[in-house]
JSON list of C-alpha atoms in Angstrom, two decimals:
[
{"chain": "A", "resi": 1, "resn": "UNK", "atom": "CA", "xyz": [0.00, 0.00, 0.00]},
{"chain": "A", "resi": 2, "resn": "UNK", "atom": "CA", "xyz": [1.31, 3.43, -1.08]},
{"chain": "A", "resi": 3, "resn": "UNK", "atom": "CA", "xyz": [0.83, 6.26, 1.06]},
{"chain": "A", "resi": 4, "resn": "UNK", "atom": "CA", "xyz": [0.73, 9.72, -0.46]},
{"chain": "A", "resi": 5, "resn": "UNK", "atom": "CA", "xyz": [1.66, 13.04, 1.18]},
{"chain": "A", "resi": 6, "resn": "UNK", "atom": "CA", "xyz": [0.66, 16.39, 0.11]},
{"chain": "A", "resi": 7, "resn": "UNK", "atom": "CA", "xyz": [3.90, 17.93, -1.34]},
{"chain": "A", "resi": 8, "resn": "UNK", "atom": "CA", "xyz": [4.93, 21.52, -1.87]},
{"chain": "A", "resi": 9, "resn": "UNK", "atom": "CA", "xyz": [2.42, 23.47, -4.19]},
{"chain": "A", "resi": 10, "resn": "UNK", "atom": "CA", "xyz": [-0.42, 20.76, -3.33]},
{"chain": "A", "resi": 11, "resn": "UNK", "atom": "CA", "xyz": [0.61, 17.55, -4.91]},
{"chain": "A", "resi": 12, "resn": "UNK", "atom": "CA", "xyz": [0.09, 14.43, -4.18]},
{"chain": "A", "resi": 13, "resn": "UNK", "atom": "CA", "xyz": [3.72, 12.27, -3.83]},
{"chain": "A", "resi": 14, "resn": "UNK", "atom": "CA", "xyz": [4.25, 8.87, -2.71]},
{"chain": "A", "resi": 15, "resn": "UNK", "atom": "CA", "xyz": [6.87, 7.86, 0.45]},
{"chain": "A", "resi": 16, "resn": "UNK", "atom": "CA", "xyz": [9.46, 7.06, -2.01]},
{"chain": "A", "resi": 17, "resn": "UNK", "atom": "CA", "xyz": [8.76, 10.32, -3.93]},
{"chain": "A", "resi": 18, "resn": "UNK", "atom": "CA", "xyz": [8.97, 12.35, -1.37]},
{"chain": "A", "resi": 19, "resn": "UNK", "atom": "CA", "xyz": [12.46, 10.70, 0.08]},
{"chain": "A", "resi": 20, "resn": "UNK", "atom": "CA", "xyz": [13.91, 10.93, -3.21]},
{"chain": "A", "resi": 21, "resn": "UNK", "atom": "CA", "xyz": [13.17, 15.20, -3.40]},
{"chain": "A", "resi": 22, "resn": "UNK", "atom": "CA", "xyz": [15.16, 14.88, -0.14]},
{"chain": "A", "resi": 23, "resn": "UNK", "atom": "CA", "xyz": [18.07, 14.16, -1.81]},
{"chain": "A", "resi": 24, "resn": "UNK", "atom": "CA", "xyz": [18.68, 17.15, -4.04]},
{"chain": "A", "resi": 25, "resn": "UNK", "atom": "CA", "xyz": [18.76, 20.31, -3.32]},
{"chain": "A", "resi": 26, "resn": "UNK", "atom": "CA", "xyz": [17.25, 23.99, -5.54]},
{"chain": "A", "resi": 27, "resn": "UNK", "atom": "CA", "xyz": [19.74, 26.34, -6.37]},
{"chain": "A", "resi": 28, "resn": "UNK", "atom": "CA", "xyz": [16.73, 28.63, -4.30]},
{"chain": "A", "resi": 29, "resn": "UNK", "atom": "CA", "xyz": [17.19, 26.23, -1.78]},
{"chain": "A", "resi": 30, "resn": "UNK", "atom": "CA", "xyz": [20.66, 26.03, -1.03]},
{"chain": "A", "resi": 31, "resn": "UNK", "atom": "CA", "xyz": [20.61, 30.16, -1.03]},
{"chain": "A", "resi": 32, "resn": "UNK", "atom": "CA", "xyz": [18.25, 30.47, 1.68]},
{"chain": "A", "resi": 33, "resn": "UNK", "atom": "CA", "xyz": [20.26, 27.93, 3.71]},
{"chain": "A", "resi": 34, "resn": "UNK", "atom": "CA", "xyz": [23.13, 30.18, 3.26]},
{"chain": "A", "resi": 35, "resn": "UNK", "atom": "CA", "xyz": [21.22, 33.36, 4.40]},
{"chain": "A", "resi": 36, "resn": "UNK", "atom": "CA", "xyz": [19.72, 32.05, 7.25]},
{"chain": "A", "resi": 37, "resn": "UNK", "atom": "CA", "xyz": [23.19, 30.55, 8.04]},
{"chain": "A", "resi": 38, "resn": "UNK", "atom": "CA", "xyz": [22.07, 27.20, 8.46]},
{"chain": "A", "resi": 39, "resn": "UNK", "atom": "CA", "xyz": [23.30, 23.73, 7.01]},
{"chain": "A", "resi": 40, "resn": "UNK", "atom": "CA", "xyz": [20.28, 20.63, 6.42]},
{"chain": "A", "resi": 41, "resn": "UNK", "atom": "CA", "xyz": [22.79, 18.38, 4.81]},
{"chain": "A", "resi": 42, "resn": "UNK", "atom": "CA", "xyz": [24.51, 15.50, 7.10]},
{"chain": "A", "resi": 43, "resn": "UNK", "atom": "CA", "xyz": [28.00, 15.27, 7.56]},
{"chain": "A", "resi": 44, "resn": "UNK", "atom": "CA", "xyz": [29.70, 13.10, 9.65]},
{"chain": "A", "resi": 45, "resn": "UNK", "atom": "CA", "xyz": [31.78, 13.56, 12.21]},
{"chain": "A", "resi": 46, "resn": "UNK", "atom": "CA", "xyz": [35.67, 12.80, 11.42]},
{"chain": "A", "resi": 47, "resn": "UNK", "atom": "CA", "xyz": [37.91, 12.69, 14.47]},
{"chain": "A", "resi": 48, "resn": "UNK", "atom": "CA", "xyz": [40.92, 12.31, 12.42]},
{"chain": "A", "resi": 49, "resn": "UNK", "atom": "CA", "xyz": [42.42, 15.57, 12.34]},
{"chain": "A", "resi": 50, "resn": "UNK", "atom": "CA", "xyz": [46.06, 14.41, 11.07]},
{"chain": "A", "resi": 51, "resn": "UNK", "atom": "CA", "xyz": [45.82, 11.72, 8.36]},
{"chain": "A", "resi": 52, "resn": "UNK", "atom": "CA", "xyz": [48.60, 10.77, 6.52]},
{"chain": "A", "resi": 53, "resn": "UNK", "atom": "CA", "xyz": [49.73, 8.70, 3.61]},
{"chain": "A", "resi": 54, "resn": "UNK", "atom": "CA", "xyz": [52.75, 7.45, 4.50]},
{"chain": "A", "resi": 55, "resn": "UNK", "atom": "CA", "xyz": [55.80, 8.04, 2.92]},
{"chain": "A", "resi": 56, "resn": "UNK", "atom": "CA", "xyz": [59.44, 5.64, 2.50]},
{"chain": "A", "resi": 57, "resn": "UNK", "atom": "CA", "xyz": [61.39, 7.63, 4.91]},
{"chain": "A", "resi": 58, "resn": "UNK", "atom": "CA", "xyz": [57.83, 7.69, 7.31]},
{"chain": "A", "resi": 59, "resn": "UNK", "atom": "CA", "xyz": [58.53, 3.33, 7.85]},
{"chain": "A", "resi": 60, "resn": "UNK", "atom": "CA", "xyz": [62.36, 3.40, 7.32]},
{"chain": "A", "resi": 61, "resn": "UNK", "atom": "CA", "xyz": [65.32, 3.34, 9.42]},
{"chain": "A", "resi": 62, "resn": "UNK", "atom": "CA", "xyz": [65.10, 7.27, 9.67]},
{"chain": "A", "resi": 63, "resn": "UNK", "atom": "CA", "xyz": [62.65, 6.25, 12.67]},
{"chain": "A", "resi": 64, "resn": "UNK", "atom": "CA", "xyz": [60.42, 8.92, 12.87]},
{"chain": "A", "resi": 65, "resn": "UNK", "atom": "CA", "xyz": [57.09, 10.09, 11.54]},
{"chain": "A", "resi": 66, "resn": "UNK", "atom": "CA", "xyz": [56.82, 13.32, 10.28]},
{"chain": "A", "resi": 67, "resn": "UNK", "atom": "CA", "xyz": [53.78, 15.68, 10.77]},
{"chain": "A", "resi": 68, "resn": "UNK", "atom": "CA", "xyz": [52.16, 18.71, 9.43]},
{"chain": "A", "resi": 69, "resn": "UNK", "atom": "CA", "xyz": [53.21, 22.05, 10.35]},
{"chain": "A", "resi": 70, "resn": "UNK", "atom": "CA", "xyz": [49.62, 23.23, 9.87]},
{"chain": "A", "resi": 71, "resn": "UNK", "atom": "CA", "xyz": [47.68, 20.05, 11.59]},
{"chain": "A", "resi": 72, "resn": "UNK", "atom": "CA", "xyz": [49.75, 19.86, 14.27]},
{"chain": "A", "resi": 73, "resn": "UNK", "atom": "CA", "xyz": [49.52, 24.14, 15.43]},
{"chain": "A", "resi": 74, "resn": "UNK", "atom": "CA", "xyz": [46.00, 24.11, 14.55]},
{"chain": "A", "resi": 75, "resn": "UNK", "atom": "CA", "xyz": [44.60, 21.01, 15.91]},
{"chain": "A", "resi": 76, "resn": "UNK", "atom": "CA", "xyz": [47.26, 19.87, 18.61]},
{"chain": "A", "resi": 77, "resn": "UNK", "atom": "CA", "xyz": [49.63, 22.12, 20.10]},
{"chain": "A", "resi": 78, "resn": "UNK", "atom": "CA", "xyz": [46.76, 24.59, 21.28]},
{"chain": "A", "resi": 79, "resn": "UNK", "atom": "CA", "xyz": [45.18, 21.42, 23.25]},
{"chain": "A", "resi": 80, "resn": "UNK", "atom": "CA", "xyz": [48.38, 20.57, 24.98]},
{"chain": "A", "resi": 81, "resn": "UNK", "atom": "CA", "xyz": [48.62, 22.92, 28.16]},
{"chain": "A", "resi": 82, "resn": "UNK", "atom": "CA", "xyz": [51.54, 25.17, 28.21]},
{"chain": "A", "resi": 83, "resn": "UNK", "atom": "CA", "xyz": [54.72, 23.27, 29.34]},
{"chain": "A", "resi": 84, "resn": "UNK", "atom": "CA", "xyz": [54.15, 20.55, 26.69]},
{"chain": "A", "resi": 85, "resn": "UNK", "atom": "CA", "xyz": [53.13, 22.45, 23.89]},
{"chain": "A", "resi": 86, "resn": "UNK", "atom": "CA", "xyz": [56.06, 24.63, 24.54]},
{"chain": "A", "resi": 87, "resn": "UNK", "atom": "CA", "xyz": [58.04, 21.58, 25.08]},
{"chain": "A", "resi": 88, "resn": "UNK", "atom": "CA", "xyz": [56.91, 20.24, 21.34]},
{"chain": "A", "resi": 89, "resn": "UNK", "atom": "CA", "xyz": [57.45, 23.26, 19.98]},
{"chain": "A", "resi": 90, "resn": "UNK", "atom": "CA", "xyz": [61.29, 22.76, 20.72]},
{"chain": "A", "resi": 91, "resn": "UNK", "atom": "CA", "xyz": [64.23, 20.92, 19.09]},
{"chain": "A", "resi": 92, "resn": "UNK", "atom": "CA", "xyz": [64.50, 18.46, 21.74]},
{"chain": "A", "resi": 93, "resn": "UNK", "atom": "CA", "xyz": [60.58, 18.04, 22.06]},
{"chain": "A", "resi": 94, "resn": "UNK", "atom": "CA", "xyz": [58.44, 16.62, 24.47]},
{"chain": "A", "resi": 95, "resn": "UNK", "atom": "CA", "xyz": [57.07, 13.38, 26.01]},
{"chain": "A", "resi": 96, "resn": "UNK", "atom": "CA", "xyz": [53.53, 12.49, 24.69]},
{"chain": "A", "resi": 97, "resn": "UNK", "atom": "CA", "xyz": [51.52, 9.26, 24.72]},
{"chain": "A", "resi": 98, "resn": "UNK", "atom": "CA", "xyz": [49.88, 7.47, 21.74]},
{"chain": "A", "resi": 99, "resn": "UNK", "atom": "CA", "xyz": [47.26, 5.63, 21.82]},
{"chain": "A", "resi": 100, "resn": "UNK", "atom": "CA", "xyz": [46.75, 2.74, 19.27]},
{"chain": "A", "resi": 101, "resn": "UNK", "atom": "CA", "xyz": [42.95, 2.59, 19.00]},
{"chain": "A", "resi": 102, "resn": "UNK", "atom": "CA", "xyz": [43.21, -0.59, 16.86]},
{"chain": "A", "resi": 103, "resn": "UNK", "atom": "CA", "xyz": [45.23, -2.43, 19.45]},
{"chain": "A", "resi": 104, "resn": "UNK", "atom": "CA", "xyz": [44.21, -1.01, 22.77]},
{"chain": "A", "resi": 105, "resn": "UNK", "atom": "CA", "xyz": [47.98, 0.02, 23.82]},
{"chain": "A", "resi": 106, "resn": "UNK", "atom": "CA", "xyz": [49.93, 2.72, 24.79]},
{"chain": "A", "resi": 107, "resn": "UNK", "atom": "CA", "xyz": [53.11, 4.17, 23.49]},
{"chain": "A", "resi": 108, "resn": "UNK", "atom": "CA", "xyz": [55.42, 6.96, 24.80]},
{"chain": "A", "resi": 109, "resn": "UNK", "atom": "CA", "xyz": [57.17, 8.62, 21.60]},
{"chain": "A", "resi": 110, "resn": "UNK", "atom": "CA", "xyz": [58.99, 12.07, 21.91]},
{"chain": "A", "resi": 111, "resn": "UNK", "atom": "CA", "xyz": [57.25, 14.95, 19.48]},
{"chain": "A", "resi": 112, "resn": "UNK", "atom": "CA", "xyz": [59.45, 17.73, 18.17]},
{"chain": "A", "resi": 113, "resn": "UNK", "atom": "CA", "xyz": [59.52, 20.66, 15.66]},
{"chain": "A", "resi": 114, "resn": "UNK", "atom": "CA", "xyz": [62.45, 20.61, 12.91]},
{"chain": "A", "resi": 115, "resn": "UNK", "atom": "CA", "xyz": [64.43, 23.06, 11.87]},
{"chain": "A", "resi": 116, "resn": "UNK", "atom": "CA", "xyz": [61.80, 23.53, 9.19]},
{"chain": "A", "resi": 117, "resn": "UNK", "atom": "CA", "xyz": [59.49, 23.93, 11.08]},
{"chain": "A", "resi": 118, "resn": "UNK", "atom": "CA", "xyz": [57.19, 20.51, 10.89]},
{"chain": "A", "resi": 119, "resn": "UNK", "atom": "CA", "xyz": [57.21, 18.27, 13.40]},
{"chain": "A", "resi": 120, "resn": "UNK", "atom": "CA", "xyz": [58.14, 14.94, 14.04]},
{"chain": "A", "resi": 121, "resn": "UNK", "atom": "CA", "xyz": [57.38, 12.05, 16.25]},
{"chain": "A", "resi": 122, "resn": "UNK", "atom": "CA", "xyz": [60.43, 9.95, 17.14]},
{"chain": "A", "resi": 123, "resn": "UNK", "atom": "CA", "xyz": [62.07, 7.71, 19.64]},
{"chain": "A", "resi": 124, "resn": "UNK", "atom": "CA", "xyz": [60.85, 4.05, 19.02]},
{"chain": "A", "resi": 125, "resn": "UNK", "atom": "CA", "xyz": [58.24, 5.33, 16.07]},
{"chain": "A", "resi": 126, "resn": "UNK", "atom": "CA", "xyz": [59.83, 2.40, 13.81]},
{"chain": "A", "resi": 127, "resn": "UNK", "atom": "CA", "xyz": [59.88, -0.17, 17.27]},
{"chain": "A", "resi": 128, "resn": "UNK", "atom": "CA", "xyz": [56.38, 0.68, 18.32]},
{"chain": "A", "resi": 129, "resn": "UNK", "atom": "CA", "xyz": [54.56, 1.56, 15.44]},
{"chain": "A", "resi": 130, "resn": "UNK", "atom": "CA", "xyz": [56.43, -0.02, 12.38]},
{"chain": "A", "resi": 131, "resn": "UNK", "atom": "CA", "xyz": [57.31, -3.08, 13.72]},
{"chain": "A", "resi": 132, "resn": "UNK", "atom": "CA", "xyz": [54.42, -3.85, 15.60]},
{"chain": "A", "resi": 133, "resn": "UNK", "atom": "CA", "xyz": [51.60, -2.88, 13.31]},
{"chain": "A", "resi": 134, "resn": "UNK", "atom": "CA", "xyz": [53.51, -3.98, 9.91]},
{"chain": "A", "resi": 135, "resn": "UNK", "atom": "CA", "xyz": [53.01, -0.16, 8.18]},
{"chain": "A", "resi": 136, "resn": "UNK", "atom": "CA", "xyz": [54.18, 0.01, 4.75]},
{"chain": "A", "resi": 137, "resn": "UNK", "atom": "CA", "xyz": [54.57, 2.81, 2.65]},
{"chain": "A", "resi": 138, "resn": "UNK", "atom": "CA", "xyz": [51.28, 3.72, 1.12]},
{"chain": "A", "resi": 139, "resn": "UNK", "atom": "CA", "xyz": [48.79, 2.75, 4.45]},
{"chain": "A", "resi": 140, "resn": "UNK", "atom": "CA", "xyz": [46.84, 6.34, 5.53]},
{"chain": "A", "resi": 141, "resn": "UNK", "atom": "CA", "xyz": [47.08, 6.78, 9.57]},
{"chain": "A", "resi": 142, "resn": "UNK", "atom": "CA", "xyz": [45.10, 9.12, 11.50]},
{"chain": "A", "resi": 143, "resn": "UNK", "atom": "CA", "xyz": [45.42, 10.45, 14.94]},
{"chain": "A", "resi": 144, "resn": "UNK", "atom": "CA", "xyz": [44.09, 13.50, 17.09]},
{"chain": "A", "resi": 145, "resn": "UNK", "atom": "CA", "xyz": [44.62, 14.53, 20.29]},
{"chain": "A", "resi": 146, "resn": "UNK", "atom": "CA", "xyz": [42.26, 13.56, 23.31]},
{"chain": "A", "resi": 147, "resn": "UNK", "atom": "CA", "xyz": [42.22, 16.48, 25.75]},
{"chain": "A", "resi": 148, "resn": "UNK", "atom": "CA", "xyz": [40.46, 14.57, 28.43]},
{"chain": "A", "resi": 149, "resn": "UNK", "atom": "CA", "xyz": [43.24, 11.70, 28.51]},
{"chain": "A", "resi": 150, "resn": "UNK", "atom": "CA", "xyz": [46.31, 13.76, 27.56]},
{"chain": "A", "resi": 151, "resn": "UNK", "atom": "CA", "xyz": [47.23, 11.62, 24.56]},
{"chain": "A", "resi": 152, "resn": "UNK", "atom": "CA", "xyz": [47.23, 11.27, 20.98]},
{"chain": "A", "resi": 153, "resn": "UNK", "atom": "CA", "xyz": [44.86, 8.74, 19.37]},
{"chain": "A", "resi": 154, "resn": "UNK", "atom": "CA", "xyz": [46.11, 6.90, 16.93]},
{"chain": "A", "resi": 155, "resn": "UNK", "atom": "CA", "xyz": [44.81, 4.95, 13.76]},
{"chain": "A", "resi": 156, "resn": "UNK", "atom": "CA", "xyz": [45.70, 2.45, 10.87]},
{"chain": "A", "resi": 157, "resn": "UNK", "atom": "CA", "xyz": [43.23, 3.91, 8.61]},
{"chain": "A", "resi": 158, "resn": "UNK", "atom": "CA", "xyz": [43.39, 2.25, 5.20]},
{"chain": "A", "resi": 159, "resn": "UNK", "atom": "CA", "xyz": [46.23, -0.69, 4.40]},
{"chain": "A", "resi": 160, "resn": "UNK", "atom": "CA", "xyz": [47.75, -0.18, 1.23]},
{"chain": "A", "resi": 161, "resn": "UNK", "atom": "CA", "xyz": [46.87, -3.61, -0.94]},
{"chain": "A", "resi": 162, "resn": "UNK", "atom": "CA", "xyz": [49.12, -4.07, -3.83]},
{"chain": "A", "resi": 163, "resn": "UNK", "atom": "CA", "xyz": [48.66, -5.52, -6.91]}
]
């Protein structure tokens, strides 16, 4: 049984009808959205606010993971609390935790800004991260940082598959 609605301008639509004007949205509508400032399309919520593609020299014997300039000022270092984020902001860096979501375990890794500025996460990246988890060159990680437990999250995202 088909039940019908009474659509915009009077007429008569079905359920699936009706769903499927959901879906797209007037040129008229999407302006109005924009003046009144408000947003009806989903999106979901990504936690991941450093992902990375990772690179040879990322899963080599250089042993250390290098990180955004811009991902880690904007979405880390103000989360931090003072002595740390000044601490990571240094040549000689700063203790921080990682947590491994995937595996439920905790890591202690020293984060640092280079001389160009980036940053990087070393001491025992290759050991506990590499090693451990198998990460190849190619596989996308993704980690943020949890204010409420002091620690980075961390995530193997996508596993590169070859050929």
């Amino acid at each position: 049984m088909k039940t019908n609605f009474t659509g915009a301008a009077g007429t008569n639509m079905t359920v699936e009808e009706r769903i499927a004007s959901f879906r797209y949205y007037s040129k008229e509508d999407k302006e109005e959205e924009r003046r009144f400032g408000v947003s009806t399309v989903l999106k979901l919520y990504d936690p991941w606010r450093i992902r990375k593609v990772l690179f040879t020299s990322d899963v080599d014997s250089s042993s250390r993971l290098l990180l955004g300039k811009e991902g880690v000022e904007k979405h880390v270092l103000p989360l931090l609390g003072n002595n740390l984020a000044h601490e990571c902001a240094t040549r000689e860096g700063g203790n921080v935790i990682i947590f491994d979501l995937d595996t439920r375990s905790e890591h202690r890794l020293v984060m640092k800004r280079w001389s160009t500025g980036s940053f990087v996460l070393t001491s025992n990246w290759v050991k506990e991260f590499v090693s451990r988890r198998g990460l190849e060159r190619h596989d996308e990680i993704g980690m943020y940082w949890d204010p409420f437990n002091s620690r980075f999250c961390f995530s193997l995202l996508t596993k590169f598959r070859r050929n």
